[in-house]
Short mmCIF file of C-alpha atoms in Angstrom, two decimals:
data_model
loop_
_atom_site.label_atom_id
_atom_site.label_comp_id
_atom_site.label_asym_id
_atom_site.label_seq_id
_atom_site.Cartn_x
_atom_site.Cartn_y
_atom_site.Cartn_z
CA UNK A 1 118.37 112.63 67.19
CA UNK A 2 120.81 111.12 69.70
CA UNK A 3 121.43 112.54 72.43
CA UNK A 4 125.02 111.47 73.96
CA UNK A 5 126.34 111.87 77.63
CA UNK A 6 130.41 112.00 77.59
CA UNK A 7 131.66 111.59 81.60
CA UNK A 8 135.32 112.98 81.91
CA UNK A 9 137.71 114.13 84.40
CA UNK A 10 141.17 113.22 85.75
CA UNK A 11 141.93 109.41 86.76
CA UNK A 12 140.49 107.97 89.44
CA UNK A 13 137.58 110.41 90.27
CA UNK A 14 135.15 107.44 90.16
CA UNK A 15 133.63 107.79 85.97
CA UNK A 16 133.94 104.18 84.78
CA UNK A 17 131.25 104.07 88.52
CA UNK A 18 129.17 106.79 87.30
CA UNK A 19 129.21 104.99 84.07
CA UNK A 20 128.16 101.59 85.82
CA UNK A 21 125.49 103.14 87.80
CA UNK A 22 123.67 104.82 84.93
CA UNK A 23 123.71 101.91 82.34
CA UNK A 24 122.57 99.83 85.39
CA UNK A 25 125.59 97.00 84.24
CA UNK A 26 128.98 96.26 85.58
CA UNK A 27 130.29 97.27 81.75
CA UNK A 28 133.57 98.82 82.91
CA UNK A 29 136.52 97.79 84.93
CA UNK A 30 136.30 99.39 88.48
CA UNK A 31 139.61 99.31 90.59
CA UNK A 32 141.44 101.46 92.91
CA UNK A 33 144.39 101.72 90.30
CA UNK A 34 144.32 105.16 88.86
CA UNK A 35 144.06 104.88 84.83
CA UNK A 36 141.98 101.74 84.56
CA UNK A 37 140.05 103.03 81.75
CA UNK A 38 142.18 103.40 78.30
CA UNK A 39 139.41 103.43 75.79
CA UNK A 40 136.50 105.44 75.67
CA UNK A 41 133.66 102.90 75.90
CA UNK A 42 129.83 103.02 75.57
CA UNK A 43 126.34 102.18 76.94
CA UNK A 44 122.53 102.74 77.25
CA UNK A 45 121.99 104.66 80.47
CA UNK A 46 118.98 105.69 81.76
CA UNK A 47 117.88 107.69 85.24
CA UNK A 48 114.16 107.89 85.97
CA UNK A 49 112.37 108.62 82.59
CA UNK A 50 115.06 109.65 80.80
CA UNK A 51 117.21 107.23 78.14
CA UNK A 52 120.47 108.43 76.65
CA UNK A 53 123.76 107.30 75.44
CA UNK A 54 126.88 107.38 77.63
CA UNK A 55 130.44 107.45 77.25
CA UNK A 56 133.04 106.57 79.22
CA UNK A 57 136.33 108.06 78.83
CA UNK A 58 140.29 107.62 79.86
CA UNK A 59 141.25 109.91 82.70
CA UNK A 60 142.53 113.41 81.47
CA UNK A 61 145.85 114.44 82.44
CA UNK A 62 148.98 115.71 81.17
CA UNK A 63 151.34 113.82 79.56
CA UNK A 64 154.22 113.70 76.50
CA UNK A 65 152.67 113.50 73.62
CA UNK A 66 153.26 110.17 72.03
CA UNK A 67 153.25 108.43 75.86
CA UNK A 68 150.21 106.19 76.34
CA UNK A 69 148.96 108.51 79.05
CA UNK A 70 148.69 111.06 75.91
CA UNK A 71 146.96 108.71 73.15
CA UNK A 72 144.93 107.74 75.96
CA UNK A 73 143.86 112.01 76.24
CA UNK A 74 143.42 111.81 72.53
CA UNK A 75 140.79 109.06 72.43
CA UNK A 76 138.84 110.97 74.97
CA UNK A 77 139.07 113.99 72.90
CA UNK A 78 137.50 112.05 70.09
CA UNK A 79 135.15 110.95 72.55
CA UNK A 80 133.82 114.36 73.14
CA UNK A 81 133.49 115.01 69.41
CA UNK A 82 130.39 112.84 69.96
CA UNK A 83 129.17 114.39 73.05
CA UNK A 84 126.43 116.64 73.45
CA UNK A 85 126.74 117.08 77.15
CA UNK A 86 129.63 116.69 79.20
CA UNK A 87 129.48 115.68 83.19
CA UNK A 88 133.16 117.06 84.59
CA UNK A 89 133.71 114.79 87.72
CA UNK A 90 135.65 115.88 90.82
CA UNK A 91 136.61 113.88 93.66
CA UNK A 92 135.49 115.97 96.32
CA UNK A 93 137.44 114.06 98.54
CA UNK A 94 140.53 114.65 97.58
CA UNK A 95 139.39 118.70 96.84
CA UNK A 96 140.10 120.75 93.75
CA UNK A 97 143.73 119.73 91.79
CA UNK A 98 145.55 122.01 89.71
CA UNK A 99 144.81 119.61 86.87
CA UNK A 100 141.25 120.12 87.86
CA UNK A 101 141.28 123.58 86.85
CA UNK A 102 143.31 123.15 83.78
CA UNK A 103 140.77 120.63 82.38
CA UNK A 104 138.11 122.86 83.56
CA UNK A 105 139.37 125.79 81.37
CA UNK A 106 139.79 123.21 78.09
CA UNK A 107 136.52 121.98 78.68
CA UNK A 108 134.67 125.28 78.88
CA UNK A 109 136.43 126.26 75.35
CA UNK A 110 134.42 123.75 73.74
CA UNK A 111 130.96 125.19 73.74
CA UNK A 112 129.03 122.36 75.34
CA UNK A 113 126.66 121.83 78.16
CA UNK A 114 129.03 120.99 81.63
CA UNK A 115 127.29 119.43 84.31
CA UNK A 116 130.54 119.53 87.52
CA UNK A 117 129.96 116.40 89.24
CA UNK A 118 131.19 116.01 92.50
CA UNK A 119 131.55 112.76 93.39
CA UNK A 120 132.26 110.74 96.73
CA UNK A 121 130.68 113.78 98.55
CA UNK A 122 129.18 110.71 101.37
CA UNK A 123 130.26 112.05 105.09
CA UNK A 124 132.05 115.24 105.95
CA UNK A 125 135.29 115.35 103.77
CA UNK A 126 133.80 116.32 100.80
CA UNK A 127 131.72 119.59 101.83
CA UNK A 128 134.81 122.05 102.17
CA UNK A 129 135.47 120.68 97.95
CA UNK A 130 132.08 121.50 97.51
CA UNK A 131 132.83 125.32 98.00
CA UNK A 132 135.73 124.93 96.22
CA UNK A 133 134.21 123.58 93.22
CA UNK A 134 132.40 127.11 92.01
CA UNK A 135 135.67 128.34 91.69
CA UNK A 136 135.63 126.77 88.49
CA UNK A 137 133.57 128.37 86.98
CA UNK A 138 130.77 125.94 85.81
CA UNK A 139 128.32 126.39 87.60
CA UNK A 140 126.81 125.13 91.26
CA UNK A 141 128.46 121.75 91.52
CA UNK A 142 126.26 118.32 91.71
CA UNK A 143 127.31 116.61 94.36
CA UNK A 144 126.86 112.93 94.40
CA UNK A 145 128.16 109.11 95.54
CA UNK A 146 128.37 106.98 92.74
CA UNK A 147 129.52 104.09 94.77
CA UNK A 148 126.16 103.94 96.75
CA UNK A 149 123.67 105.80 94.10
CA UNK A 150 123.22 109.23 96.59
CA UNK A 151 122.74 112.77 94.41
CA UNK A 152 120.63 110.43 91.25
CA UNK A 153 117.90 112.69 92.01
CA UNK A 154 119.62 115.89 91.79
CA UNK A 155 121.72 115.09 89.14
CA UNK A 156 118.06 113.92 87.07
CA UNK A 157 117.00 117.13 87.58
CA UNK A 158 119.97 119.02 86.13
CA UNK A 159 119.74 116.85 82.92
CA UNK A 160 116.55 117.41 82.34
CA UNK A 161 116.48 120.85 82.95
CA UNK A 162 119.16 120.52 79.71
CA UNK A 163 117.54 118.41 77.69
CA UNK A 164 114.23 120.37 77.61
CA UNK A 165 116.15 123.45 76.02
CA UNK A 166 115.42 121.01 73.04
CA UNK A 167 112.45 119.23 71.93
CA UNK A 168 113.94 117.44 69.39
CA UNK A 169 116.95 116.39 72.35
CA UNK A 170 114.13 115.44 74.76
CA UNK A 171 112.25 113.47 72.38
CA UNK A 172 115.02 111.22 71.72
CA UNK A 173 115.84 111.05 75.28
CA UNK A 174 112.48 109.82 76.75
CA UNK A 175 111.38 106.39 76.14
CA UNK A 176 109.95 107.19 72.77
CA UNK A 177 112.97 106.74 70.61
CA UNK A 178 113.35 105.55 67.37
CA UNK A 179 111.54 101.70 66.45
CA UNK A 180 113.45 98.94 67.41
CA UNK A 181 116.59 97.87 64.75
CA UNK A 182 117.87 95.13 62.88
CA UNK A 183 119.59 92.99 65.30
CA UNK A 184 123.60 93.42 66.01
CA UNK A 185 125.79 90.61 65.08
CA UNK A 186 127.83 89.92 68.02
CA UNK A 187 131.68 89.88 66.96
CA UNK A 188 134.14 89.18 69.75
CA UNK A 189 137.77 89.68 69.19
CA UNK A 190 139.74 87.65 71.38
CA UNK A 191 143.90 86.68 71.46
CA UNK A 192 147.24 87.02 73.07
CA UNK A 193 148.29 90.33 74.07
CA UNK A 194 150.32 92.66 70.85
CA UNK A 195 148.93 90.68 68.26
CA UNK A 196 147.22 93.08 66.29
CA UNK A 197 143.42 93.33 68.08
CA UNK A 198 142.59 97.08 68.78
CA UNK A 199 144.31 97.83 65.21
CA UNK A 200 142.44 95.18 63.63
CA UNK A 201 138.80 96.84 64.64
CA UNK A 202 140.30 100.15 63.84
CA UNK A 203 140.80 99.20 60.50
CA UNK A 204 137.26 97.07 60.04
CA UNK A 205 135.30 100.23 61.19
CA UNK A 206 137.75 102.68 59.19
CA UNK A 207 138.71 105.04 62.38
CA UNK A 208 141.01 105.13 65.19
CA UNK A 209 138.40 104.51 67.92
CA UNK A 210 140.51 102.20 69.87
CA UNK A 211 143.74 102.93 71.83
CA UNK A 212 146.66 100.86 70.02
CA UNK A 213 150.64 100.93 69.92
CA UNK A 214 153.81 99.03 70.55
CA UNK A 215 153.55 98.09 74.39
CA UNK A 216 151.78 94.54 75.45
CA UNK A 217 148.25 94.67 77.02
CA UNK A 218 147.00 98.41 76.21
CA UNK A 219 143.39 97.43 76.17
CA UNK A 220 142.04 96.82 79.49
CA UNK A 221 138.63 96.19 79.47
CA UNK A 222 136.27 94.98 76.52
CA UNK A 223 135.07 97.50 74.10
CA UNK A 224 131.73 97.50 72.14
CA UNK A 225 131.56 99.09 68.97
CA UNK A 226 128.55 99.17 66.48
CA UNK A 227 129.30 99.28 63.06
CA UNK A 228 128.10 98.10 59.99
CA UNK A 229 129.47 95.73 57.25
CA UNK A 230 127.61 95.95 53.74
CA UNK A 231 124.53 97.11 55.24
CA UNK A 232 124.71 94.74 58.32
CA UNK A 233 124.58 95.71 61.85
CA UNK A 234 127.43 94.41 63.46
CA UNK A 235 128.31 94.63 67.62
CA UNK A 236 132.49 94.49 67.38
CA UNK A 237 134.04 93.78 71.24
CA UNK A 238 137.41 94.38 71.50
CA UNK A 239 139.27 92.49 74.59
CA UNK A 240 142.49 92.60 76.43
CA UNK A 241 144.90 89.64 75.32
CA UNK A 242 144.56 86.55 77.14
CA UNK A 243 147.76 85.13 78.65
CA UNK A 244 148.20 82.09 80.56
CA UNK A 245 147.40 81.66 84.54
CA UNK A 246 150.50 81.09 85.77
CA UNK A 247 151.35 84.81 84.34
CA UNK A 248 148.03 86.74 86.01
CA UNK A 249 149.52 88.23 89.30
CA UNK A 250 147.57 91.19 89.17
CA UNK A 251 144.38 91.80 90.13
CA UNK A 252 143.92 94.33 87.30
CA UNK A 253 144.42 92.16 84.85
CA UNK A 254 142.35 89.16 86.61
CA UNK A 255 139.83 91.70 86.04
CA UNK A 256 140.68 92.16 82.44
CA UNK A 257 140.46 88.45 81.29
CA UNK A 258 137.27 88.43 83.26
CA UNK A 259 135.66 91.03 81.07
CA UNK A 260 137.32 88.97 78.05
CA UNK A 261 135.97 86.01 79.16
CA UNK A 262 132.35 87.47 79.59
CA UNK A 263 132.71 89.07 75.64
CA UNK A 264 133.25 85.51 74.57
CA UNK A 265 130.47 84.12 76.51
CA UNK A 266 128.12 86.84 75.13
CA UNK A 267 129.53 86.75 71.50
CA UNK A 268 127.95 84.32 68.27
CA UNK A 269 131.16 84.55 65.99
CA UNK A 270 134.58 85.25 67.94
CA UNK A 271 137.75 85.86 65.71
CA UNK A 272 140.77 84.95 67.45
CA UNK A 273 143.74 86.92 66.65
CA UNK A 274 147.32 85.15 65.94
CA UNK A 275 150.35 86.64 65.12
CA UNK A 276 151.92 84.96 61.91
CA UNK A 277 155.38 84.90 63.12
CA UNK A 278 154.06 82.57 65.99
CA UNK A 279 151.21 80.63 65.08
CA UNK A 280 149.26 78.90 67.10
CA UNK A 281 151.35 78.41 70.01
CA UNK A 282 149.79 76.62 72.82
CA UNK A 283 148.08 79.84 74.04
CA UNK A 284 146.26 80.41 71.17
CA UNK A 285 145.03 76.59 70.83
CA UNK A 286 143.95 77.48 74.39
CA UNK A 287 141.48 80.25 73.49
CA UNK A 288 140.80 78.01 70.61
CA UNK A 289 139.50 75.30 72.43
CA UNK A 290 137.82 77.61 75.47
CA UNK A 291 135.83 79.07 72.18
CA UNK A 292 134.89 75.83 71.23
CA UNK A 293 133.77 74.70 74.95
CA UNK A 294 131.60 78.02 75.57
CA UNK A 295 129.88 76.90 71.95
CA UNK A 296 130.83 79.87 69.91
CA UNK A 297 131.55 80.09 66.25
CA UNK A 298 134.94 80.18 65.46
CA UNK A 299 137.30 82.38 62.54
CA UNK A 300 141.10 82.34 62.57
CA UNK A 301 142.40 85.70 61.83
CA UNK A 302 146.40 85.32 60.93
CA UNK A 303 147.34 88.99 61.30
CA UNK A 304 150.66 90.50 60.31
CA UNK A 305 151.01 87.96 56.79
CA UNK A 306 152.55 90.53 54.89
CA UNK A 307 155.97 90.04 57.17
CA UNK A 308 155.63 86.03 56.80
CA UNK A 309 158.75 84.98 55.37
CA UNK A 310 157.79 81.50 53.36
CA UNK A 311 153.83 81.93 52.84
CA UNK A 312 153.59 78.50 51.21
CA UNK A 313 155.08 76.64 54.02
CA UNK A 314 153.44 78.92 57.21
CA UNK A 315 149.61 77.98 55.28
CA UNK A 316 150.91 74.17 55.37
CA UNK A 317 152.25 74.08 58.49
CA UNK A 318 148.90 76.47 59.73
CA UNK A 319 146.81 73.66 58.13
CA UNK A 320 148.94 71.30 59.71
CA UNK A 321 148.47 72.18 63.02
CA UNK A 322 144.83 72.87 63.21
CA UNK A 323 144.16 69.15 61.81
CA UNK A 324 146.17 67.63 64.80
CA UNK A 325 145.19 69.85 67.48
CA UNK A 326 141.77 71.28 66.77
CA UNK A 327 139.63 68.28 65.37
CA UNK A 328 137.08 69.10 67.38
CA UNK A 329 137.03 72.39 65.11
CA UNK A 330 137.65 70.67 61.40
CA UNK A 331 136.97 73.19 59.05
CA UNK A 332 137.91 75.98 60.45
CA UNK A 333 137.83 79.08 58.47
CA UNK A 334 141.96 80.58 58.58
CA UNK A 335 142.01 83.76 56.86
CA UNK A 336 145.35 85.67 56.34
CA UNK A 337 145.64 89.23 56.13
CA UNK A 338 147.06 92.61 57.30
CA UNK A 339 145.54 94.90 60.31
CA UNK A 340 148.35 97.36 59.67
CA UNK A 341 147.30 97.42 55.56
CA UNK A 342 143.86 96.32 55.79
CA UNK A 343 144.60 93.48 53.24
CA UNK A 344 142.39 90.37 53.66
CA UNK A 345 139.40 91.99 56.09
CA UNK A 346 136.80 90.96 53.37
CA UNK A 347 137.78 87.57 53.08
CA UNK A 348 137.47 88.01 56.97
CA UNK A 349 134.02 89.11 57.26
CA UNK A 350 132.95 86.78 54.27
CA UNK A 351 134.32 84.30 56.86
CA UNK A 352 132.85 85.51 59.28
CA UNK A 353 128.59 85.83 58.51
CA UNK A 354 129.95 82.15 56.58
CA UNK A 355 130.62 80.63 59.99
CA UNK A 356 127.68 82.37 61.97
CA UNK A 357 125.26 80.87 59.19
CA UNK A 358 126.71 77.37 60.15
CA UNK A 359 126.05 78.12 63.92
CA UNK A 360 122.58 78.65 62.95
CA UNK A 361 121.69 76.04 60.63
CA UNK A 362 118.94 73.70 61.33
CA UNK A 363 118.76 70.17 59.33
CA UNK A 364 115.43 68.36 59.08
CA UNK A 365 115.12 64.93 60.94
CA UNK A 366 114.08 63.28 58.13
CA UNK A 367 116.95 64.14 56.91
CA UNK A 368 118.88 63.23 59.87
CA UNK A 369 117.51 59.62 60.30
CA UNK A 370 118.18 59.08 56.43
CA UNK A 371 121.93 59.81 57.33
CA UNK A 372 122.20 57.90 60.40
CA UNK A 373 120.64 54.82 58.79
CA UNK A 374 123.18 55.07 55.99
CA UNK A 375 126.38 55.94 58.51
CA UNK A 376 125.58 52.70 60.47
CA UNK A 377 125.40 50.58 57.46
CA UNK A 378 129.23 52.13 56.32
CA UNK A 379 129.95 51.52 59.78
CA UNK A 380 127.85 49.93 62.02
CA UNK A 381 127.91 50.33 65.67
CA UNK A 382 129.99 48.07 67.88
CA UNK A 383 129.22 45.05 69.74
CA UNK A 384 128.40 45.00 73.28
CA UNK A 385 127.89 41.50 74.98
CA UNK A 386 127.15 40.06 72.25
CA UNK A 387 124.63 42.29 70.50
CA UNK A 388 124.75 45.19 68.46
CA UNK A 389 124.08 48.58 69.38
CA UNK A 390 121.14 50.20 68.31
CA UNK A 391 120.93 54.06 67.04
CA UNK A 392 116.96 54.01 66.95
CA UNK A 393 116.76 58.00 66.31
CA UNK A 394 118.12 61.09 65.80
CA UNK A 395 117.01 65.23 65.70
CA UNK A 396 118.47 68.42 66.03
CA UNK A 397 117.69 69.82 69.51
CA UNK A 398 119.14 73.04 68.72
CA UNK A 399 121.07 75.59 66.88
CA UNK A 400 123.69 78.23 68.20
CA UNK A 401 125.42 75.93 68.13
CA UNK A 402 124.18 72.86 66.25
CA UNK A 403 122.91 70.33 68.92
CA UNK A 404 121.51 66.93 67.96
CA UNK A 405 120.40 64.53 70.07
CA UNK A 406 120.74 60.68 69.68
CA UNK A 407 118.46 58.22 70.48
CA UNK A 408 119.87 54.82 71.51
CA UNK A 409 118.85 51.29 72.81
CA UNK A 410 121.65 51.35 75.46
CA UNK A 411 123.62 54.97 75.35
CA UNK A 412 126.26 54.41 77.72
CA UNK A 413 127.58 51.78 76.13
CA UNK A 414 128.22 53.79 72.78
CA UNK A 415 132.23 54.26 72.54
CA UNK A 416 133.33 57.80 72.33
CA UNK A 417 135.41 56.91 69.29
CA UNK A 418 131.62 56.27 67.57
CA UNK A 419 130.23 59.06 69.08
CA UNK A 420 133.39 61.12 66.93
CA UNK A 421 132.73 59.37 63.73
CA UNK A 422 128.89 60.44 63.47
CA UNK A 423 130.09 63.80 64.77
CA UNK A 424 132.83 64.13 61.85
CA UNK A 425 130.52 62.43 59.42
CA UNK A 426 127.75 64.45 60.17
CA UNK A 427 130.48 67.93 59.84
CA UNK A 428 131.10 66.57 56.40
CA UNK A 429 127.89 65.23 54.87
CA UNK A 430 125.92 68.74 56.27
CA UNK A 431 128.31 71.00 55.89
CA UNK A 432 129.08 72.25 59.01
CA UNK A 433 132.99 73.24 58.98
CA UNK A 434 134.30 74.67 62.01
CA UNK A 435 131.54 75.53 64.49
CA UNK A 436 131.30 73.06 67.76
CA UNK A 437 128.69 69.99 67.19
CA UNK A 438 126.75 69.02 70.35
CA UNK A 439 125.89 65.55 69.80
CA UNK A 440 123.70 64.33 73.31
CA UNK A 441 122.78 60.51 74.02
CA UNK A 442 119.67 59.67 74.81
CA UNK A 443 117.88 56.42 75.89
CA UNK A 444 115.41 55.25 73.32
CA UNK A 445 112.24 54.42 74.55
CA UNK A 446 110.96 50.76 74.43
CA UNK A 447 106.83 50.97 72.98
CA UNK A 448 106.40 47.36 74.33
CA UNK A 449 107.22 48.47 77.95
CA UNK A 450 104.02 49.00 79.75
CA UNK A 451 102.40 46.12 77.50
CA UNK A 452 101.46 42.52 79.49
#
């Protein structure tokens, strides 16, 4: 059994801190900006012996339906359809609101465990909120600091106490848990803002998990997701759309393309997101090529086909432009298809475990130093004062992503324009389409050396 921690309350009350503070990780956006959090996002928390699953969800408060502020209260209603105990948090700072109380009341209607969490209780303000707080009828409230880690203790206590009612709940909640699982593949999604990314992963994983909708840069903050595709575990992260500096003026977002950047760094296949009406503009070969630096494997997703006006043509001119401006990438998996429709996402995920079994494929160096005795004699390496090069050696350091390492009489002498033939060779002759190649010189050592 799993037992599943949901922390709500209105904006700003300090949960995306509480949320930091038990899964001991910086996994959510923390600002001063009320309504930071827009999705509902999850972790592993623990406090003292105790190991659960925590959400964190979009401040509650009232809104039109249809506004964001309202599909933003939806997702965290979805979020306590998971949740088998819910911590309300206060600010006892700024004492008891009239949405407070009305959240209070909705809350109570649904049956579940309430911890009331009152939070930045450090120093004097907070005491006459304390009082307060039993007005609402759920019980003696908790009163804590998530900022500095002050009520853990207490608030230990009080989940325990709740977690004991049930042996089944407490067994899955202490360290004894279920064996350890197949390992996640990790699946970034990465692009410019309002191209289709939140609706994309809502359609993979068949549910309306993430927040999407017609205005730019709804998601905030990157968003795991477990799921599974034909039996494989897969870890989706979805990420707020990268624009270009020049454009980031506020810290918020700075924040935001931090947490993108980090999903990207973290992730072994990221599928970056275009929009087919404007493909690959010079943001997106951007990304592209940031992918390609952090050593990632790489899949084009061209969302939005179904409104391409001349398919023919776009695929040419697609083609086109990933041969001139990507070489480093040659290869690269483009797959077309429709978030909105869901046509195309198996020829995506095909594409997908395709280009993550490149990243980790491992040739022999027999192999290796069969090819690189035939590549120099189709084109051997250039003269340098009067003597030819010599490429004594050659093995694959590592994988994730392919890294070979060259062994050469004098290495800094070997052109760069070499250095991309063997590369490109090597992409064709191995099969090895679209991930980045790492191709390192080294200095061959000479066996006569220490000899009289």
């Amino acid at each position: 059994m799993t037992f599943t921690v949901a922390i709500v309350g209105r904006p700003n009350v300090g949960k995306s801190t509480l949320f930091n503070r038990l899964t001991q990780r910086r996994l959510a956006l923390v600002d001063d900006t009320p309504g930071v959090t827009r999705d509902w996002r999850e972790g592993e928390a623990r406090l003292g012996d105790l190991r659960f699953r925590a959400l964190d969800t979009a401040g509650l408060e009232e809104a039109k339906r249809e506004s964001l502020a309202a599909r933003m209260s939806d997702q965290t209603e979805r979020a306590l359809g998971d949740a088998d105990v819910i911590l309300f948090l206060i600010d006892a700072r700024a004492g008891i609101t009239p949405v407070d109380r009305h959240f209070a009341e909705r809350l109570r209607r649904r049956g579940l465990p309430i911890l009331l969490i009152a939070n930045k209780t450090e120093g004097r303000q907070g005491e006459a909120a304390l009082l307060d707080a039993y007005g609402l009828g759920l019980g003696e409230p908790i009163a804590i600091s998530a900022e500095h880690g002050e009520g853990m203790g207490e608030l230990y206590e009080a989940l325990r106490a709740l977690t004991e009612r049930s042996s089944a709940a407490s067994a899955a909640l202490r360290e004894g848990g279920p064996g350890e699982a197949q390992k996640s593949l990790q699946l970034a999604v990465v692009g410019r803002p309002n191209v289709g990314k939140s609706t994309l992963v809502n359609r993979l994983i068949g549910e309306e998990r993430l927040l999407t909708g017609p205005e730019a840069g709804i998601t905030r903050d990157a968003i795991a997701v477990e799921w599974r595709w034909r039996g494989k575990p897969v870890r989706l992260i979805d990420t707020a759309g990268l624009r270009r500096k020049a454009k980031l003026e506020v810290k918020l977002e700075k924040l935001s393309v931090g947490d993108t950047l980090r999903a990207i760094r973290f992730a072994e296949v990221v599928i970056l997101v275009i929009d087919a009406s404007a493909m690959l503009e010079r943001q997106d070969l951007a990304i592209a090529r940031l992918v390609e630096e952090e050593g990632r494997a790489l899949v084009l997703a061209v969302n939005k086909w179904d409104l391409a006006a001349d398919k023919p043509k776009a695929l040419e001119r697609l083609r086109d432009r990933i041969e001139s401006s990507l070489p480093q990438l040659q290869g690269l998996s483009a797959v077309t298809l429709s978030a909105q429709t869901g046509r195309g996402l198996e020829r995506l995920m095909a594409a997908v475990f395709a280009a993550h079994a490149v990243w980790n494929r491992r040739i022999t160096t027999p192999a290796l130093n069969d090819w690189l005795e035939a590549a120099q004699a189709r084109h051997p390496p250039p003269l340098v004062s009067g003597r030819r090069l010599k490429l004594r050696y050659m093995t694959q350091a590592n994988v994730r992503p392919p890294t070979f390492a060259l062994f050469a009489s004098k290495p800094g002498d070997l052109p760069d324009s070499y250095r991309g033939y063997l590369v490109k060779l090597l992409r064709e002759d191995f099969d090895l389409p679209g991930v980045p190649i790492r191709m390192m010189l080294r200095k061959a050592k000479n066996p006569y050396a220490d000899k009289g």
